[in-house]
Every structure is written in structure tokens, then in C-alpha cells.
mmCIF file of C-alpha atoms in Angstrom:
data_model
loop_
_atom_site.group_PDB
_atom_site.id
_atom_site.type_symbol
_atom_site.label_atom_id
_atom_site.label_comp_id
_atom_site.label_asym_id
_atom_site.label_seq_id
_atom_site.Cartn_x
_atom_site.Cartn_y
_atom_site.Cartn_z
ATOM 1 C CA LEU A 1 -44.473 34.240 -0.160
ATOM 2 C CA ASP A 2 -47.759 35.820 -1.538
ATOM 3 C CA VAL A 3 -47.028 39.441 -3.601
ATOM 4 C CA SER A 4 -49.944 41.412 -4.341
ATOM 5 C CA TYR A 5 -50.250 45.108 -5.387
ATOM 6 C CA THR A 6 -53.373 47.162 -5.648
ATOM 7 C CA SER A 7 -53.773 49.820 -8.622
ATOM 8 C CA GLN A 8 -56.454 51.503 -10.529
ATOM 9 C CA SER A 9 -54.627 50.130 -13.834
ATOM 10 C CA PRO A 10 -54.989 46.174 -13.751
ATOM 11 C CA ASP A 11 -51.793 46.085 -16.225
ATOM 12 C CA MET A 12 -50.044 48.131 -13.591
ATOM 13 C CA ALA A 13 -50.667 45.827 -10.959
ATOM 14 C CA ARG A 14 -49.910 42.852 -12.727
ATOM 15 C CA GLN A 15 -46.616 44.205 -14.064
ATOM 16 C CA ILE A 16 -45.835 45.673 -10.342
ATOM 17 C CA ALA A 17 -46.590 42.285 -8.884
ATOM 18 C CA ALA A 18 -44.206 40.589 -11.509
ATOM 19 C CA ALA A 19 -41.545 43.038 -11.121
ATOM 20 C CA ILE A 20 -41.478 42.648 -7.335
ATOM 21 C CA ALA A 21 -41.176 38.793 -7.705
ATOM 22 C CA ASP A 22 -38.255 39.246 -10.097
ATOM 23 C CA VAL A 23 -36.538 41.775 -7.953
ATOM 24 C CA TYR A 24 -36.650 39.158 -5.521
ATOM 25 C CA LEU A 25 -35.318 36.602 -7.096
ATOM 26 C CA VAL A 26 -32.258 38.410 -8.480
ATOM 27 C CA ASP A 27 -31.333 40.110 -4.936
ATOM 28 C CA LYS A 28 -31.194 36.448 -3.839
ATOM 29 C CA LEU A 29 -29.405 35.317 -6.328
ATOM 30 C CA ASN A 30 -27.073 38.610 -5.755
ATOM 31 C CA SER A 31 -26.801 37.894 -1.910
ATOM 32 C CA LYS A 32 -25.677 34.221 -2.511
ATOM 33 C CA TYR A 33 -22.824 35.416 -4.980
ATOM 34 C CA GLU A 34 -21.702 37.618 -2.786
ATOM 35 C CA ALA A 35 -21.647 35.146 -0.023
ATOM 36 C CA THR A 36 -19.885 32.819 -2.115
ATOM 37 C CA ARG A 37 -17.352 35.760 -3.428
ATOM 38 C CA ARG A 38 -16.459 36.619 0.019
ATOM 39 C CA ALA A 39 -16.275 32.668 1.065
ATOM 40 C CA GLY A 40 -13.964 32.464 -1.785
ATOM 41 C CA GLU A 41 -11.722 35.301 -1.189
ATOM 42 C CA TRP A 42 -11.606 34.141 2.585
ATOM 43 C CA LEU A 43 -10.987 30.195 1.161
ATOM 44 C CA GLN A 44 -7.936 31.510 -0.805
ATOM 45 C CA GLU A 45 -6.263 33.188 2.098
ATOM 46 C CA ARG A 46 -6.901 30.251 3.970
ATOM 47 C CA ILE A 47 -5.233 28.043 1.512
ATOM 48 C CA GLU A 48 -2.133 29.878 1.118
ATOM 49 C CA GLU A 49 -1.508 29.856 4.988
ATOM 50 C CA LEU A 50 -2.141 26.122 5.028
ATOM 51 C CA ARG A 51 -0.099 25.503 2.048
ATOM 52 C CA GLN A 52 2.767 27.318 3.694
ATOM 53 C CA GLN A 53 2.208 25.072 6.958
ATOM 54 C CA ALA A 54 1.785 21.932 5.234
ATOM 55 C CA LEU A 55 5.290 22.825 3.283
ATOM 56 C CA ASP A 56 6.810 23.846 6.808
ATOM 57 C CA THR A 57 5.621 20.489 8.183
ATOM 58 C CA ASP A 58 6.637 18.376 5.548
ATOM 59 C CA LEU A 59 10.455 19.479 5.572
ATOM 60 C CA PRO A 60 11.109 18.166 9.272
ATOM 61 C CA VAL A 61 9.611 15.317 8.321
ATOM 62 C CA GLN A 62 12.031 14.714 5.528
ATOM 63 C CA LYS A 63 15.109 16.097 7.282
ATOM 64 C CA PHE A 64 14.397 13.611 10.480
ATOM 65 C CA ARG A 65 14.374 10.790 7.740
ATOM 66 C CA SER A 66 17.662 11.878 6.224
ATOM 67 C CA GLU A 67 19.131 12.504 9.427
ATOM 68 C CA HIS A 68 18.492 9.216 11.406
ATOM 69 C CA GLY A 69 18.714 6.920 7.692
ATOM 70 C CA LEU A 70 14.873 6.167 7.797
ATOM 71 C CA VAL A 71 14.356 5.635 4.128
ATOM 72 C CA GLU A 72 11.302 3.724 3.219
ATOM 73 C CA ALA A 73 11.399 0.849 0.473
ATOM 74 C CA GLY A 74 7.823 0.988 -0.340
ATOM 75 C CA SER A 75 4.587 0.539 1.213
ATOM 76 C CA GLY A 76 5.780 2.122 4.141
ATOM 77 C CA THR A 77 8.279 -0.570 5.034
ATOM 78 C CA LEU A 78 11.969 0.857 6.208
ATOM 79 C CA ILE A 79 14.830 -0.410 4.074
ATOM 80 C CA SER A 80 16.267 -1.859 7.341
ATOM 81 C CA GLU A 81 13.484 -3.700 7.853
ATOM 82 C CA GLN A 82 13.210 -5.129 4.669
ATOM 83 C CA GLN A 83 16.861 -5.817 4.633
ATOM 84 C CA LEU A 84 16.639 -7.548 7.925
ATOM 85 C CA SER A 85 13.858 -9.960 6.660
ATOM 86 C CA GLU A 86 15.929 -10.547 3.565
ATOM 87 C CA ILE A 87 19.172 -11.363 5.749
ATOM 88 C CA ASN A 88 16.748 -14.003 7.979
ATOM 89 C CA THR A 89 15.598 -15.554 4.665
ATOM 90 C CA GLN A 90 18.969 -15.881 3.747
ATOM 91 C CA LEU A 91 20.006 -17.096 7.002
ATOM 92 C CA ILE A 92 17.290 -19.625 7.206
ATOM 93 C CA ASN A 93 18.442 -21.048 3.719
ATOM 94 C CA ALA A 94 21.994 -20.807 4.668
ATOM 95 C CA GLN A 95 21.373 -23.039 7.862
ATOM 96 C CA ALA A 96 19.555 -25.614 5.549
ATOM 97 C CA GLU A 97 22.647 -25.586 3.374
ATOM 98 C CA THR A 98 24.919 -26.222 6.284
ATOM 99 C CA ALA A 99 22.985 -29.340 7.770
ATOM 100 C CA LYS A 100 22.998 -30.613 3.713
ATOM 101 C CA ALA A 101 26.853 -30.596 3.688
ATOM 102 C CA GLU A 102 27.324 -31.698 7.335
ATOM 103 C CA ALA A 103 25.245 -34.703 6.788
ATOM 104 C CA ARG A 104 27.061 -35.334 3.286
ATOM 105 C CA TYR A 105 30.174 -35.094 4.804
ATOM 106 C CA ALA A 106 29.190 -37.234 7.671
ATOM 107 C CA ARG A 107 27.878 -40.077 5.422
ATOM 108 C CA VAL A 108 31.380 -39.774 3.414
ATOM 109 C CA LYS A 109 33.393 -40.251 6.337
ATOM 110 C CA SER A 110 31.674 -42.797 7.997
ATOM 111 C CA ILE A 111 31.943 -44.807 5.131
ATOM 112 C CA ILE A 112 35.660 -44.376 4.710
ATOM 113 C CA ASP A 113 36.068 -45.036 8.437
ATOM 114 C CA ALA A 114 34.164 -48.354 8.139
ATOM 115 C CA LYS A 115 35.877 -49.215 4.776
ATOM 116 C CA GLN A 116 32.453 -49.981 2.947
ATOM 117 C CA THR A 117 33.212 -50.703 -0.726
ATOM 118 C CA ASP A 118 29.839 -51.696 -1.586
ATOM 119 C CA ALA A 119 28.415 -47.962 -0.231
ATOM 120 C CA ILE A 120 31.010 -46.276 -2.301
ATOM 121 C CA VAL A 121 28.649 -46.648 -5.273
ATOM 122 C CA THR A 122 25.787 -44.958 -3.714
ATOM 123 C CA ASP A 123 27.661 -41.865 -2.796
ATOM 124 C CA VAL A 124 29.932 -41.314 -5.743
ATOM 125 C CA LEU A 125 27.775 -42.061 -8.495
ATOM 126 C CA ASP A 126 28.305 -38.599 -10.041
ATOM 127 C CA SER A 127 32.474 -39.528 -10.001
ATOM 128 C CA SER A 128 33.410 -41.031 -13.218
ATOM 129 C CA ILE A 129 36.794 -41.983 -11.972
ATOM 130 C CA SER A 130 35.162 -44.089 -9.012
ATOM 131 C CA ASN A 131 32.950 -45.681 -11.234
ATOM 132 C CA ASP A 132 35.554 -46.674 -13.471
ATOM 133 C CA LEU A 133 37.872 -48.246 -10.878
ATOM 134 C CA ARG A 134 34.608 -49.907 -9.308
ATOM 135 C CA LYS A 135 33.883 -51.515 -12.872
ATOM 136 C CA LYS A 136 37.518 -52.616 -13.145
ATOM 137 C CA TYR A 137 37.142 -53.788 -9.431
ATOM 138 C CA LEU A 138 34.344 -55.865 -10.011
ATOM 139 C CA GLU A 139 35.879 -57.467 -13.654
ATOM 140 C CA ALA A 140 38.940 -58.241 -11.675
ATOM 141 C CA SER A 141 37.038 -59.930 -8.672
ATOM 142 C CA LYS A 142 34.851 -61.882 -11.123
ATOM 143 C CA LEU A 143 38.007 -63.188 -13.210
ATOM 144 C CA GLU A 144 39.493 -64.114 -9.677
ATOM 145 C CA THR A 145 36.705 -66.143 -8.801
ATOM 146 C CA GLU A 146 36.715 -68.012 -11.973
ATOM 147 C CA ILE A 147 40.782 -68.668 -12.055
ATOM 148 C CA GLU A 148 40.554 -69.923 -8.190
ATOM 149 C CA ALA A 149 37.877 -72.226 -8.828
ATOM 150 C CA ARG A 150 39.797 -73.624 -12.103
ATOM 151 C CA LEU A 151 43.178 -73.334 -10.645
ATOM 152 C CA GLY A 152 43.214 -72.570 -7.069
ATOM 153 C CA PRO A 153 43.587 -69.501 -4.731
ATOM 154 C CA ASP A 154 47.475 -69.777 -5.141
ATOM 155 C CA HIS A 155 47.733 -69.321 -8.620
ATOM 156 C CA VAL A 156 49.716 -66.749 -10.110
ATOM 157 C CA GLN A 157 46.781 -65.096 -11.850
ATOM 158 C CA ALA A 158 44.687 -65.601 -8.914
ATOM 159 C CA VAL A 159 47.356 -63.705 -6.760
ATOM 160 C CA ARG A 160 48.002 -60.992 -9.277
ATOM 161 C CA LEU A 161 44.174 -60.215 -9.561
ATOM 162 C CA ARG A 162 43.867 -59.954 -5.931
ATOM 163 C CA ALA A 163 46.641 -57.385 -5.771
ATOM 164 C CA GLU A 164 44.912 -55.611 -8.877
ATOM 165 C CA MET A 165 41.630 -55.679 -6.451
ATOM 166 C CA GLU A 166 43.692 -54.181 -3.498
ATOM 167 C CA GLU A 167 45.112 -51.383 -5.411
ATOM 168 C CA TYR A 168 41.616 -50.474 -6.996
ATOM 169 C CA LYS A 169 40.231 -50.455 -4.012
ATOM 170 C CA ARG A 170 43.057 -48.111 -2.610
ATOM 171 C CA LEU A 171 42.036 -45.959 -5.560
ATOM 172 C CA MET A 172 38.535 -45.900 -5.031
ATOM 173 C CA PHE A 173 38.966 -44.911 -1.147
ATOM 174 C CA ASP A 174 41.739 -42.117 -2.485
ATOM 175 C CA GLU A 175 38.954 -40.848 -4.903
ATOM 176 C CA LEU A 176 36.721 -40.791 -1.930
ATOM 177 C CA ASN A 177 38.952 -39.446 0.187
ATOM 178 C CA ARG A 178 39.204 -36.491 -2.275
ATOM 179 C CA ILE A 179 35.559 -36.220 -2.470
ATOM 180 C CA ALA A 180 34.879 -36.076 1.296
ATOM 181 C CA GLU A 181 37.555 -33.231 1.221
ATOM 182 C CA SER A 182 35.976 -31.493 -1.219
ATOM 183 C CA TYR A 183 32.566 -31.928 1.016
ATOM 184 C CA GLN A 184 34.456 -30.866 4.001
ATOM 185 C CA SER A 185 35.599 -27.664 2.440
ATOM 186 C CA GLU A 186 31.856 -27.012 1.263
ATOM 187 C CA LEU A 187 30.812 -27.432 4.683
ATOM 188 C CA GLN A 188 33.386 -24.918 5.966
ATOM 189 C CA VAL A 189 32.195 -22.230 3.573
ATOM 190 C CA ALA A 190 28.527 -23.237 4.538
ATOM 191 C CA LYS A 191 29.520 -22.616 8.040
ATOM 192 C CA SER A 192 31.442 -19.401 7.417
ATOM 193 C CA ARG A 193 28.289 -18.227 5.325
ATOM 194 C CA GLU A 194 26.064 -18.880 8.153
ATOM 195 C CA ASN A 195 28.212 -17.120 10.594
ATOM 196 C CA SER A 196 28.611 -14.099 8.753
ATOM 197 C CA LEU A 197 25.010 -13.838 7.682
ATOM 198 C CA ARG A 198 24.103 -14.514 11.802
ATOM 199 C CA ASP A 199 26.357 -11.548 12.323
ATOM 200 C CA SER A 200 24.592 -9.497 9.718
ATOM 201 C CA VAL A 201 21.006 -10.471 11.433
ATOM 202 C CA THR A 202 22.398 -9.663 14.608
ATOM 203 C CA GLN A 203 23.625 -5.897 13.320
ATOM 204 C CA ALA A 204 20.452 -5.405 11.110
ATOM 205 C CA THR A 205 18.218 -6.337 14.288
ATOM 206 C CA GLY A 206 20.128 -3.393 16.392
ATOM 207 C CA VAL A 207 19.477 -1.086 13.362
ATOM 208 C CA ALA A 208 15.834 -2.104 12.918
ATOM 209 C CA ALA A 209 15.457 -1.719 16.899
ATOM 210 C CA SER A 210 16.985 1.738 16.962
ATOM 211 C CA ALA A 211 14.861 2.627 13.723
ATOM 212 C CA GLY A 212 12.125 1.497 15.721
ATOM 213 C CA GLU A 213 12.456 3.788 18.358
ATOM 214 C CA THR A 214 13.494 6.679 16.462
ATOM 215 C CA GLN A 215 10.091 6.267 14.351
ATOM 216 C CA VAL A 216 8.107 7.373 17.497
ATOM 217 C CA GLN A 217 9.354 10.881 16.977
ATOM 218 C CA LEU A 218 8.996 10.691 13.158
ATOM 219 C CA ARG A 219 5.304 9.280 13.311
ATOM 220 C CA GLU A 220 4.623 12.193 15.642
ATOM 221 C CA LEU A 221 6.096 14.570 12.865
ATOM 222 C CA GLU A 222 4.214 12.907 10.243
ATOM 223 C CA ARG A 223 0.662 13.357 11.971
ATOM 224 C CA THR A 224 1.520 17.095 12.204
ATOM 225 C CA ARG A 225 2.274 17.161 8.525
ATOM 226 C CA ASP A 226 -0.675 15.062 7.548
ATOM 227 C CA THR A 227 -3.153 17.024 9.554
ATOM 228 C CA TYR A 228 -2.094 20.097 7.769
ATOM 229 C CA LYS A 229 -1.948 18.471 4.529
ATOM 230 C CA ASN A 230 -5.835 16.974 5.124
ATOM 231 C CA LEU A 231 -6.621 20.736 6.036
ATOM 232 C CA TYR A 232 -5.154 22.231 2.765
ATOM 233 C CA GLN A 233 -7.128 19.183 0.741
ATOM 234 C CA SER A 234 -10.088 19.898 2.168
ATOM 235 C CA PHE A 235 -10.097 23.657 2.026
ATOM 236 C CA LEU A 236 -8.743 23.453 -1.711
ATOM 237 C CA THR A 237 -11.893 21.050 -2.696
ATOM 238 C CA ARG A 238 -14.112 24.064 -0.855
ATOM 239 C CA TYR A 239 -12.570 26.586 -2.672
ATOM 240 C CA GLN A 240 -13.327 24.687 -6.024
ATOM 241 C CA GLU A 241 -16.635 24.076 -4.896
ATOM 242 C CA ALA A 242 -17.075 27.868 -3.957
ATOM 243 C CA ILE A 243 -15.864 29.176 -7.299
ATOM 244 C CA GLN A 244 -18.119 26.630 -9.241
ATOM 245 C CA GLN A 245 -21.016 28.192 -7.091
ATOM 246 C CA GLN A 246 -19.835 31.584 -8.230
ATOM 247 C CA SER A 247 -19.755 30.889 -11.621
ATOM 248 C CA PHE A 248 -23.167 29.026 -11.972
ATOM 249 C CA PRO A 249 -25.696 31.013 -8.683
ATOM 250 C CA ILE A 250 -28.333 28.880 -8.014
ATOM 251 C CA THR A 251 -31.032 30.161 -5.419
ATOM 252 C CA ALA A 252 -33.604 28.055 -3.914
ATOM 253 C CA ALA A 253 -36.668 30.830 -4.691
ATOM 254 C CA ARG A 254 -38.615 30.029 -7.579
ATOM 255 C CA ILE A 255 -41.857 31.576 -8.976
ATOM 256 C CA ILE A 256 -44.710 29.152 -8.597
ATOM 257 C CA THR A 257 -47.593 31.100 -10.502
ATOM 258 C CA THR A 258 -46.881 34.155 -12.327
ATOM 259 C CA ALA A 259 -49.215 37.577 -12.181
ATOM 260 C CA GLU A 260 -52.079 37.741 -14.028
ATOM 261 C CA LYS A 261 -54.216 40.593 -15.100
ATOM 262 C CA PRO A 262 -57.305 40.953 -12.994
ATOM 263 C CA THR A 263 -60.357 40.575 -14.877
ATOM 264 C CA LYS A 264 -62.436 42.408 -12.136
ATOM 265 C CA PRO A 265 -61.737 45.263 -9.530
ATOM 266 C CA SER A 266 -60.665 44.151 -6.029
ATOM 267 C CA ALA A 267 -62.297 46.977 -4.680
ATOM 268 C CA PRO A 268 -65.058 48.515 -3.817
ATOM 269 C CA LYS A 269 -67.186 45.623 -3.321
ATOM 270 C CA ARG A 270 -70.750 46.415 -4.882
ATOM 271 C CA ALA A 271 -72.669 44.418 -3.370
ATOM 272 C CA LEU A 272 -71.603 45.353 0.008
ATOM 273 C CA VAL A 273 -71.701 48.990 -0.580
ATOM 274 C CA VAL A 274 -75.141 48.840 -1.961
ATOM 275 C CA ALA A 275 -76.344 46.807 1.039
ATOM 276 C CA PHE A 276 -74.743 48.837 3.368
ATOM 277 C CA ALA A 277 -76.067 52.109 1.463
ATOM 278 C CA MET A 278 -79.490 50.797 1.644
ATOM 279 C CA PHE A 279 -79.497 49.896 5.333
ATOM 280 C CA VAL A 280 -77.925 53.385 6.206
ATOM 281 C CA GLY A 281 -80.702 54.764 3.871
ATOM 282 C CA CYS A 282 -83.244 53.154 5.557
ATOM 283 C CA ALA A 283 -82.264 53.819 8.923
ATOM 284 C CA PHE A 284 -81.451 57.424 7.944
ATOM 285 C CA GLY A 285 -84.737 57.660 6.471
ATOM 286 C CA SER A 286 -86.563 56.038 9.707
ATOM 287 C CA GLY A 287 -84.942 58.267 11.750
ATOM 288 C CA ILE A 288 -86.286 61.422 10.074
ATOM 289 C CA ALA A 289 -89.711 60.002 9.778
ATOM 290 C CA ALA A 290 -89.614 59.346 13.398
ATOM 291 C CA PHE A 291 -88.179 62.477 14.080
ATOM 292 C CA ARG A 292 -91.044 64.575 12.136
ATOM 293 C CA GLU A 293 -93.896 62.506 13.658
#
């Protein structure tokens, strides 16, 4: 925009031109301030409506969760889903323990059924009773071999040592049977725990499946809630921006060059007036001269 003013006074011309520019800037600021203020008032009313709508849509979500037991454990995972995952892990571990206990019991049972005296030490290394009996059995066997070599197999000492060896063997198998019973008991406990966990997995699977079907309705309620929540946050941000613009109004208009006092008059154009007057005078004089002639 180019602002100019014509006056007989150079100072007045400059002052009025500068005043017009200042008034234009102030009017722009006032108009923007009024627009921002009206927008802020409208946003504030709209924010109150959206806040109430966000609360009204959030309440059904919480109520629906409470009625159907859809409690979250964190990261958007339901407690029922987390429990199912944990029970599955426990079931896998229980199955491994059952297999381990079953293999251990089967090994001991096969040793007992086959009367494998040499294999007893391998499976009952942790039993001090079996180790002591095994040690006594080996000592008696060694002594019986020496006596039999020197005095014959029918010597009373050889016969007594063989009887002691049989007794040691019986005691070792009795200890092995006791260990086998403990293994069998552990196997039964492991199977019972595995069956219990399997039942729990079946029950938790049913609960999770039911929760999955119910979550369809829950997600619809959550989408409605999130829509109003996002709108509320968006309008709240816009309202804060409007308040800041109202506090610090800024206009895009600015003065590029300030009005200066003119050093020479803008009118009339002396050279043009003189030239025109001379032309008119000559024409008028020539006309009069021609008329008189």
C-alpha cells in the first residue's frame, strides 16, 4: 500500500500520511485481537462440551470392563490373557517334570526287576545307606574270594560271608525299593499337578475366548471415547494457542518506509504551467493579430 496526502503545509502532509499508516496497523491489530478473542470464547464453550462428552463416553468403557471382568494387566494385555500365558508356561514345565520323574522311576524299576546289582550304585549315589551297604558288600565279596581261594568254598567263613553278602544285597534292594516308592510318589504328584494345570488351561482358554468376543464391543466403546478425547485435546491445544495470540497480537502488516517531509511542492508543475501559458499566450496573441489584420 502506498499512502500519500496533499496539503499546503509540508509538515501536515507528512504527519497525516504517517497517522494513516499507524491507524491502519492499529486497526489490523484490533481486528486480529477481536477475532482471536471471539475464537477463544467459542473454543472455551466447545471445550466444555467436549470435556463432558469425553467423560460421558469414558464412563461406559469403565463400567463395561467392570461388568465383564476385562481388567488390564498393563501394555493393553488383559489379566485373563496374561494368566493363560503363565499357566501355559507352568504346564510346559510340569510336563517336563512329569517326563523326568517317569523316566527316573522307570529306570529304578527296571533295575529292581532285573536285579542289577552293579547298576544300583549309579542310581543311588546320593543315598548314604545304599553306599554303605554297597561298600560292605564289596568288602565281604573280596574277603569271601580270598577265603575260598585258600580254604575252599565250603569253609564256614566263606559260607558266612556269602550269607552276609545276600543280606547286604537284600538290604540294598530294600533301600532301592524305598527310593523307587519315593520316585513313584513324586511321579504321581507331578501327574496330578500336570492334570490340574491342564484343567486350568482349559478353563483359562474359555475365559480368554469369551473375553475376546466381549472385547469387540469394548473396542467400539473405546473408539468412541478416544474420538472425543482426541477432539478435546485438540481443541484444548487450539484454545491455548488462541490465548497466547490474544496476549501477544502480531500483524503481518508493517511500515516499509516512513513518511518524510517533502522538499518541494508536488503541485502546481511550474515548468508545465509556464510552457502552457506561453503556448496559450502565443495562440491568443496570434488570434488577435489575425483578427485585427
